Amino acid sequence: MTRAVDSVAVPPRGHRVRQTIEQLRARILGGEWPVGGRIPTEPQLVAALGVGRNTVREAVRALVHAGVLECRQGSGTYVVSTDELAPVVARRLTDDRMAEVVEVRRAFEVEAARLAALRRTPADLAALDHALAAREAAWRSGRVDEFVETDAALHSAVVAAAHNGMLAELYASVGAALRSAVAQATGDALEPERYVDHSRLVEAIRDGDPARAAIEAGAFLEAPSGA
């Protein structure tokens, strides 16, 4: 007797990708993967979502193009926004508007530092210490691209410690422009006179001193490197 094969509707590849995109979006919007945080690795996503590697890869790529995710070489894929605001901002903040980028940074980062000093958790402090150590190691290595990325990661950690979701989303939306501004100010080499110490900023946050944290955050934006 021939056993009947169950009729199981297997969705087309494109449909599976769209479903996977929506699953990823749901986890981001639900706060499972917050803005500034790293999403699971590709093998972990395959296991969690029950789809193939190619489907996961295409879904992640689509969200990168949409400005929701960002791939950082050697570090992973991070949530940078919960909507498509990021690419819109990136198109407007061109090189000839870098002075405006600095003003936007000051508006975001001074308030973020103040809030972080009031709201930081032990986990936030551990993240700040790790990010600061990575930034210092990158500076000592002399690799400009690595320094720009680790500097951005430290500032993102400060914003994350503020525990203000809207501030984190807005800050992430201008992330690429901010890194471009830092890279432009840093130049082709890490010169000693351009070094800006961020340890006092982290210590002010650790000490729970919002006024000092705000002052430190504003001070480095006046420095030659603006990093």
PDB file of C-alpha atoms in Angstrom:
ATOM      1  CA  MET A   1       0.000   0.000   0.000  1.00  0.00           C
ATOM      2  CA  THR A   2       1.363   3.342  -1.002  1.00  0.00           C
ATOM      3  CA  ARG A   3       1.578   5.867   1.821  1.00  0.00           C
ATOM      4  CA  ALA A   4       0.131   9.225   0.862  1.00  0.00           C
ATOM      5  CA  VAL A   5       2.501  12.166   1.136  1.00  0.00           C
ATOM      6  CA  ASP A   6       1.127  14.971   3.258  1.00  0.00           C
ATOM      7  CA  SER A   7       0.385  18.072   1.237  1.00  0.00           C
ATOM      8  CA  VAL A   8       2.516  20.740   2.855  1.00  0.00           C
ATOM      9  CA  ALA A   9       2.558  24.158   1.254  1.00  0.00           C
ATOM     10  CA  VAL A  10       6.160  25.307   1.017  1.00  0.00           C
ATOM     11  CA  PRO A  11       6.212  29.073   0.517  1.00  0.00           C
ATOM     12  CA  PRO A  12       8.269  30.454  -2.363  1.00  0.00           C
ATOM     13  CA  ARG A  13      11.744  31.742  -1.523  1.00  0.00           C
ATOM     14  CA  GLY A  14      10.708  35.402  -1.769  1.00  0.00           C
ATOM     15  CA  HIS A  15       7.829  34.845   0.594  1.00  0.00           C
ATOM     16  CA  ARG A  16      10.094  33.128   3.119  1.00  0.00           C
ATOM     17  CA  VAL A  17      12.487  36.066   2.982  1.00  0.00           C
ATOM     18  CA  ARG A  18       9.634  38.524   3.594  1.00  0.00           C
ATOM     19  CA  GLN A  19       8.418  36.442   6.533  1.00  0.00           C
ATOM     20  CA  THR A  20      11.929  36.368   7.957  1.00  0.00           C
ATOM     21  CA  ILE A  21      12.274  40.134   7.568  1.00  0.00           C
ATOM     22  CA  GLU A  22       9.056  40.594   9.521  1.00  0.00           C
ATOM     23  CA  GLN A  23      10.262  38.213  12.236  1.00  0.00           C
ATOM     24  CA  LEU A  24      13.486  40.176  12.573  1.00  0.00           C
ATOM     25  CA  ARG A  25      11.585  43.463  12.636  1.00  0.00           C
ATOM     26  CA  ALA A  26       9.250  42.132  15.330  1.00  0.00           C
ATOM     27  CA  ARG A  27      12.172  41.237  17.585  1.00  0.00           C
ATOM     28  CA  ILE A  28      13.744  44.646  17.045  1.00  0.00           C
ATOM     29  CA  LEU A  29      10.504  46.556  17.666  1.00  0.00           C
ATOM     30  CA  GLY A  30       9.748  44.344  20.663  1.00  0.00           C
ATOM     31  CA  GLY A  31      13.019  45.362  22.284  1.00  0.00           C
ATOM     32  CA  GLU A  32      14.632  41.922  22.208  1.00  0.00           C
ATOM     33  CA  TRP A  33      17.406  43.455  20.103  1.00  0.00           C
ATOM     34  CA  PRO A  34      17.650  47.123  21.157  1.00  0.00           C
ATOM     35  CA  VAL A  35      19.077  49.931  19.078  1.00  0.00           C
ATOM     36  CA  GLY A  36      22.846  49.885  19.475  1.00  0.00           C
ATOM     37  CA  GLY A  37      22.870  46.184  20.318  1.00  0.00           C
ATOM     38  CA  ARG A  38      24.273  43.306  18.290  1.00  0.00           C
ATOM     39  CA  ILE A  39      21.889  40.749  16.837  1.00  0.00           C
ATOM     40  CA  PRO A  40      22.627  36.996  17.018  1.00  0.00           C
ATOM     41  CA  THR A  41      25.041  35.442  14.548  1.00  0.00           C
ATOM     42  CA  GLU A  42      23.827  33.930  11.297  1.00  0.00           C
ATOM     43  CA  PRO A  43      23.918  30.314  12.604  1.00  0.00           C
ATOM     44  CA  GLN A  44      21.983  31.406  15.701  1.00  0.00           C
ATOM     45  CA  LEU A  45      19.345  33.123  13.558  1.00  0.00           C
ATOM     46  CA  VAL A  46      19.033  30.040  11.360  1.00  0.00           C
ATOM     47  CA  ALA A  47      18.370  27.914  14.446  1.00  0.00           C
ATOM     48  CA  ALA A  48      16.010  30.419  16.079  1.00  0.00           C
ATOM     49  CA  LEU A  49      13.921  31.186  12.993  1.00  0.00           C
ATOM     50  CA  GLY A  50      13.939  27.750  11.390  1.00  0.00           C
ATOM     51  CA  VAL A  51      14.978  28.944   7.946  1.00  0.00           C
ATOM     52  CA  GLY A  52      18.026  28.465   5.747  1.00  0.00           C
ATOM     53  CA  ARG A  53      21.240  30.474   5.758  1.00  0.00           C
ATOM     54  CA  ASN A  54      20.485  32.127   2.420  1.00  0.00           C
ATOM     55  CA  THR A  55      17.073  33.257   3.623  1.00  0.00           C
ATOM     56  CA  VAL A  56      18.576  34.760   6.781  1.00  0.00           C
ATOM     57  CA  ARG A  57      21.338  36.391   4.768  1.00  0.00           C
ATOM     58  CA  GLU A  58      18.872  38.007   2.339  1.00  0.00           C
ATOM     59  CA  ALA A  59      16.606  39.207   5.136  1.00  0.00           C
ATOM     60  CA  VAL A  60      19.508  40.759   7.039  1.00  0.00           C
ATOM     61  CA  ARG A  61      20.802  42.370   3.843  1.00  0.00           C
ATOM     62  CA  ALA A  62      17.375  43.893   3.194  1.00  0.00           C
ATOM     63  CA  LEU A  63      17.285  45.420   6.674  1.00  0.00           C
ATOM     64  CA  VAL A  64      20.820  46.746   6.199  1.00  0.00           C
ATOM     65  CA  HIS A  65      19.707  48.476   2.986  1.00  0.00           C
ATOM     66  CA  ALA A  66      16.680  49.843   4.839  1.00  0.00           C
ATOM     67  CA  GLY A  67      18.940  51.410   7.462  1.00  0.00           C
ATOM     68  CA  VAL A  68      17.656  49.217  10.295  1.00  0.00           C
ATOM     69  CA  LEU A  69      20.793  47.064  10.643  1.00  0.00           C
ATOM     70  CA  GLU A  70      24.471  47.768  10.098  1.00  0.00           C
ATOM     71  CA  CYS A  71      27.223  45.208   9.437  1.00  0.00           C
ATOM     72  CA  ARG A  72      30.527  46.035  11.104  1.00  0.00           C
ATOM     73  CA  GLN A  73      33.443  44.026   9.827  1.00  0.00           C
ATOM     74  CA  GLY A  74      34.971  41.821  12.479  1.00  0.00           C
ATOM     75  CA  SER A  75      32.346  42.819  15.047  1.00  0.00           C
ATOM     76  CA  GLY A  76      28.928  41.634  13.856  1.00  0.00           C
ATOM     77  CA  THR A  77      25.582  43.094  12.802  1.00  0.00           C
ATOM     78  CA  TYR A  78      24.019  45.807  14.929  1.00  0.00           C
ATOM     79  CA  VAL A  79      20.602  47.420  15.218  1.00  0.00           C
ATOM     80  CA  VAL A  80      20.978  51.076  14.269  1.00  0.00           C
ATOM     81  CA  SER A  81      17.342  52.083  13.891  1.00  0.00           C
ATOM     82  CA  THR A  82      13.810  50.773  14.114  1.00  0.00           C
ATOM     83  CA  ASP A  83      12.732  52.502  10.931  1.00  0.00           C
ATOM     84  CA  GLU A  84      14.068  53.824   7.644  1.00  0.00           C
ATOM     85  CA  LEU A  85      15.094  57.237   8.978  1.00  0.00           C
ATOM     86  CA  ALA A  86      18.822  56.458   8.897  1.00  0.00           C
ATOM     87  CA  PRO A  87      19.374  56.459   5.113  1.00  0.00           C
ATOM     88  CA  VAL A  88      17.320  59.628   4.753  1.00  0.00           C
ATOM     89  CA  VAL A  89      19.525  61.411   7.275  1.00  0.00           C
ATOM     90  CA  ALA A  90      22.657  59.974   5.680  1.00  0.00           C
ATOM     91  CA  ARG A  91      21.688  61.465   2.315  1.00  0.00           C
ATOM     92  CA  ARG A  92      21.213  64.913   3.853  1.00  0.00           C
ATOM     93  CA  LEU A  93      24.349  64.987   6.000  1.00  0.00           C
ATOM     94  CA  THR A  94      26.983  65.307   3.307  1.00  0.00           C
ATOM     95  CA  ASP A  95      30.616  66.308   3.744  1.00  0.00           C
ATOM     96  CA  ASP A  96      29.874  70.006   3.292  1.00  0.00           C
ATOM     97  CA  ARG A  97      27.605  69.896   6.340  1.00  0.00           C
ATOM     98  CA  MET A  98      30.090  68.455   8.833  1.00  0.00           C
ATOM     99  CA  ALA A  99      29.843  71.566  11.024  1.00  0.00           C
ATOM    100  CA  GLU A 100      26.157  70.769  11.453  1.00  0.00           C
ATOM    101  CA  VAL A 101      27.045  67.187  12.318  1.00  0.00           C
ATOM    102  CA  VAL A 102      29.157  68.438  15.225  1.00  0.00           C
ATOM    103  CA  GLU A 103      26.241  70.526  16.475  1.00  0.00           C
ATOM    104  CA  VAL A 104      23.927  67.524  16.226  1.00  0.00           C
ATOM    105  CA  ARG A 105      26.467  65.398  18.110  1.00  0.00           C
ATOM    106  CA  ARG A 106      26.643  67.986  20.879  1.00  0.00           C
ATOM    107  CA  ALA A 107      22.863  68.095  21.202  1.00  0.00           C
ATOM    108  CA  PHE A 108      22.625  64.308  21.459  1.00  0.00           C
ATOM    109  CA  GLU A 109      25.777  63.367  23.330  1.00  0.00           C
ATOM    110  CA  VAL A 110      25.743  66.002  26.066  1.00  0.00           C
ATOM    111  CA  GLU A 111      22.206  65.058  27.067  1.00  0.00           C
ATOM    112  CA  ALA A 112      22.982  61.353  26.689  1.00  0.00           C
ATOM    113  CA  ALA A 113      25.960  61.680  29.044  1.00  0.00           C
ATOM    114  CA  ARG A 114      23.860  63.560  31.588  1.00  0.00           C
ATOM    115  CA  LEU A 115      21.122  60.931  31.512  1.00  0.00           C
ATOM    116  CA  ALA A 116      23.644  58.081  31.573  1.00  0.00           C
ATOM    117  CA  ALA A 117      25.109  59.421  34.818  1.00  0.00           C
ATOM    118  CA  LEU A 118      21.624  59.289  36.333  1.00  0.00           C
ATOM    119  CA  ARG A 119      20.446  55.967  34.912  1.00  0.00           C
ATOM    120  CA  ARG A 120      23.497  53.753  34.292  1.00  0.00           C
ATOM    121  CA  THR A 121      23.355  50.174  35.500  1.00  0.00           C
ATOM    122  CA  PRO A 122      26.223  47.814  36.395  1.00  0.00           C
ATOM    123  CA  ALA A 123      25.830  46.256  32.944  1.00  0.00           C
ATOM    124  CA  ASP A 124      26.084  49.707  31.336  1.00  0.00           C
ATOM    125  CA  LEU A 125      29.278  50.450  33.262  1.00  0.00           C
ATOM    126  CA  ALA A 126      30.779  47.141  32.173  1.00  0.00           C
ATOM    127  CA  ALA A 127      29.903  47.949  28.552  1.00  0.00           C
ATOM    128  CA  LEU A 128      31.451  51.409  28.879  1.00  0.00           C
ATOM    129  CA  ASP A 129      34.651  49.992  30.371  1.00  0.00           C
ATOM    130  CA  HIS A 130      34.884  47.438  27.562  1.00  0.00           C
ATOM    131  CA  ALA A 131      34.238  50.060  24.877  1.00  0.00           C
ATOM    132  CA  LEU A 132      36.780  52.452  26.400  1.00  0.00           C
ATOM    133  CA  ALA A 133      39.434  49.722  26.550  1.00  0.00           C
ATOM    134  CA  ALA A 134      38.767  48.801  22.901  1.00  0.00           C
ATOM    135  CA  ARG A 135      39.052  52.460  21.872  1.00  0.00           C
ATOM    136  CA  GLU A 136      42.369  52.844  23.690  1.00  0.00           C
ATOM    137  CA  ALA A 137      43.720  49.644  22.131  1.00  0.00           C
ATOM    138  CA  ALA A 138      42.686  50.867  18.669  1.00  0.00           C
ATOM    139  CA  TRP A 139      44.481  54.163  19.228  1.00  0.00           C
ATOM    140  CA  ARG A 140      47.661  52.374  20.292  1.00  0.00           C
ATOM    141  CA  SER A 141      47.444  50.144  17.208  1.00  0.00           C
ATOM    142  CA  GLY A 142      47.562  53.199  14.948  1.00  0.00           C
ATOM    143  CA  ARG A 143      44.753  51.879  12.721  1.00  0.00           C
ATOM    144  CA  VAL A 144      42.493  54.795  11.857  1.00  0.00           C
ATOM    145  CA  ASP A 145      39.517  52.739  10.644  1.00  0.00           C
ATOM    146  CA  GLU A 146      39.523  50.609  13.783  1.00  0.00           C
ATOM    147  CA  PHE A 147      39.787  53.694  15.978  1.00  0.00           C
ATOM    148  CA  VAL A 148      36.827  55.373  14.263  1.00  0.00           C
ATOM    149  CA  GLU A 149      34.676  52.275  14.801  1.00  0.00           C
ATOM    150  CA  THR A 150      35.655  51.814  18.448  1.00  0.00           C
ATOM    151  CA  ASP A 151      35.195  55.512  19.150  1.00  0.00           C
ATOM    152  CA  ALA A 152      31.688  55.298  17.698  1.00  0.00           C
ATOM    153  CA  ALA A 153      31.009  52.191  19.779  1.00  0.00           C
ATOM    154  CA  LEU A 154      31.984  54.024  22.981  1.00  0.00           C
ATOM    155  CA  HIS A 155      29.690  56.947  22.224  1.00  0.00           C
ATOM    156  CA  SER A 156      26.892  54.515  21.367  1.00  0.00           C
ATOM    157  CA  ALA A 157      27.445  52.813  24.722  1.00  0.00           C
ATOM    158  CA  VAL A 158      27.008  56.176  26.461  1.00  0.00           C
ATOM    159  CA  VAL A 159      23.756  56.754  24.575  1.00  0.00           C
ATOM    160  CA  ALA A 160      22.573  53.235  25.444  1.00  0.00           C
ATOM    161  CA  ALA A 161      23.292  53.923  29.127  1.00  0.00           C
ATOM    162  CA  ALA A 162      20.908  56.897  28.977  1.00  0.00           C
ATOM    163  CA  HIS A 163      18.018  54.427  28.603  1.00  0.00           C
ATOM    164  CA  ASN A 164      16.007  56.684  26.332  1.00  0.00           C
ATOM    165  CA  GLY A 165      14.747  54.716  23.349  1.00  0.00           C
ATOM    166  CA  MET A 166      13.906  57.693  21.172  1.00  0.00           C
ATOM    167  CA  LEU A 167      17.281  59.317  21.816  1.00  0.00           C
ATOM    168  CA  ALA A 168      19.008  56.046  20.915  1.00  0.00           C
ATOM    169  CA  GLU A 169      17.054  55.761  17.658  1.00  0.00           C
ATOM    170  CA  LEU A 170      17.737  59.340  16.614  1.00  0.00           C
ATOM    171  CA  TYR A 171      21.415  59.020  17.490  1.00  0.00           C
ATOM    172  CA  ALA A 172      21.711  55.767  15.576  1.00  0.00           C
ATOM    173  CA  SER A 173      20.050  57.366  12.544  1.00  0.00           C
ATOM    174  CA  VAL A 174      22.987  59.761  12.176  1.00  0.00           C
ATOM    175  CA  GLY A 175      25.594  57.138  13.081  1.00  0.00           C
ATOM    176  CA  ALA A 176      27.184  56.933   9.633  1.00  0.00           C
ATOM    177  CA  ALA A 177      27.449  60.724   9.396  1.00  0.00           C
ATOM    178  CA  LEU A 178      29.016  60.884  12.862  1.00  0.00           C
ATOM    179  CA  ARG A 179      31.635  58.286  11.969  1.00  0.00           C
ATOM    180  CA  SER A 180      32.343  60.178   8.758  1.00  0.00           C
ATOM    181  CA  ALA A 181      32.874  63.368  10.753  1.00  0.00           C
ATOM    182  CA  VAL A 182      35.273  61.609  13.137  1.00  0.00           C
ATOM    183  CA  ALA A 183      37.176  60.031  10.244  1.00  0.00           C
ATOM    184  CA  GLN A 184      37.437  63.401   8.507  1.00  0.00           C
ATOM    185  CA  ALA A 185      38.698  65.125  11.655  1.00  0.00           C
ATOM    186  CA  THR A 186      41.141  62.322  12.459  1.00  0.00           C
ATOM    187  CA  GLY A 187      42.757  62.297   9.038  1.00  0.00           C
ATOM    188  CA  ASP A 188      44.992  59.591   7.621  1.00  0.00           C
ATOM    189  CA  ALA A 189      46.996  59.001  10.789  1.00  0.00           C
ATOM    190  CA  LEU A 190      46.460  59.013  14.544  1.00  0.00           C
ATOM    191  CA  GLU A 191      48.530  61.992  15.636  1.00  0.00           C
ATOM    192  CA  PRO A 192      49.313  62.375  19.382  1.00  0.00           C
ATOM    193  CA  GLU A 193      48.113  65.986  19.442  1.00  0.00           C
ATOM    194  CA  ARG A 194      44.694  64.841  18.285  1.00  0.00           C
ATOM    195  CA  TYR A 195      44.214  62.310  21.077  1.00  0.00           C
ATOM    196  CA  VAL A 196      41.172  62.983  23.274  1.00  0.00           C
ATOM    197  CA  ASP A 197      40.922  61.212  26.624  1.00  0.00           C
ATOM    198  CA  HIS A 198      37.439  59.810  27.271  1.00  0.00           C
ATOM    199  CA  SER A 199      38.204  58.179  30.618  1.00  0.00           C
ATOM    200  CA  ARG A 200      36.978  61.258  32.528  1.00  0.00           C
ATOM    201  CA  LEU A 201      33.629  61.012  30.741  1.00  0.00           C
ATOM    202  CA  VAL A 202      33.253  57.364  31.738  1.00  0.00           C
ATOM    203  CA  GLU A 203      34.304  58.146  35.324  1.00  0.00           C
ATOM    204  CA  ALA A 204      31.751  60.966  35.594  1.00  0.00           C
ATOM    205  CA  ILE A 205      29.029  58.557  34.477  1.00  0.00           C
ATOM    206  CA  ARG A 206      30.299  55.932  36.913  1.00  0.00           C
ATOM    207  CA  ASP A 207      30.257  58.507  39.742  1.00  0.00           C
ATOM    208  CA  GLY A 208      26.666  59.441  38.941  1.00  0.00           C
ATOM    209  CA  ASP A 209      27.598  63.081  38.332  1.00  0.00           C
ATOM    210  CA  PRO A 210      25.336  64.355  35.516  1.00  0.00           C
ATOM    211  CA  ALA A 211      26.755  67.897  35.438  1.00  0.00           C
ATOM    212  CA  ARG A 212      30.352  66.693  35.121  1.00  0.00           C
ATOM    213  CA  ALA A 213      29.362  64.058  32.559  1.00  0.00           C
ATOM    214  CA  ALA A 214      27.670  66.721  30.409  1.00  0.00           C
ATOM    215  CA  ILE A 215      30.718  68.988  30.654  1.00  0.00           C
ATOM    216  CA  GLU A 216      33.068  66.170  29.641  1.00  0.00           C
ATOM    217  CA  ALA A 217      30.833  65.186  26.721  1.00  0.00           C
ATOM    218  CA  GLY A 218      30.742  68.759  25.443  1.00  0.00           C
ATOM    219  CA  ALA A 219      34.462  69.367  25.966  1.00  0.00           C
ATOM    220  CA  PHE A 220      35.751  66.715  23.580  1.00  0.00           C
ATOM    221  CA  LEU A 221      33.552  68.085  20.794  1.00  0.00           C
ATOM    222  CA  GLU A 222      35.650  71.256  20.990  1.00  0.00           C
ATOM    223  CA  ALA A 223      38.849  69.227  20.534  1.00  0.00           C
ATOM    224  CA  PRO A 224      40.658  69.184  17.156  1.00  0.00           C
ATOM    225  CA  SER A 225      39.676  65.571  16.438  1.00  0.00           C
ATOM    226  CA  GLY A 226      36.119  65.898  17.717  1.00  0.00           C
ATOM    227  CA  ALA A 227      36.265  62.218  18.639  1.00  0.00           C
TER     228      ALA A 227
END
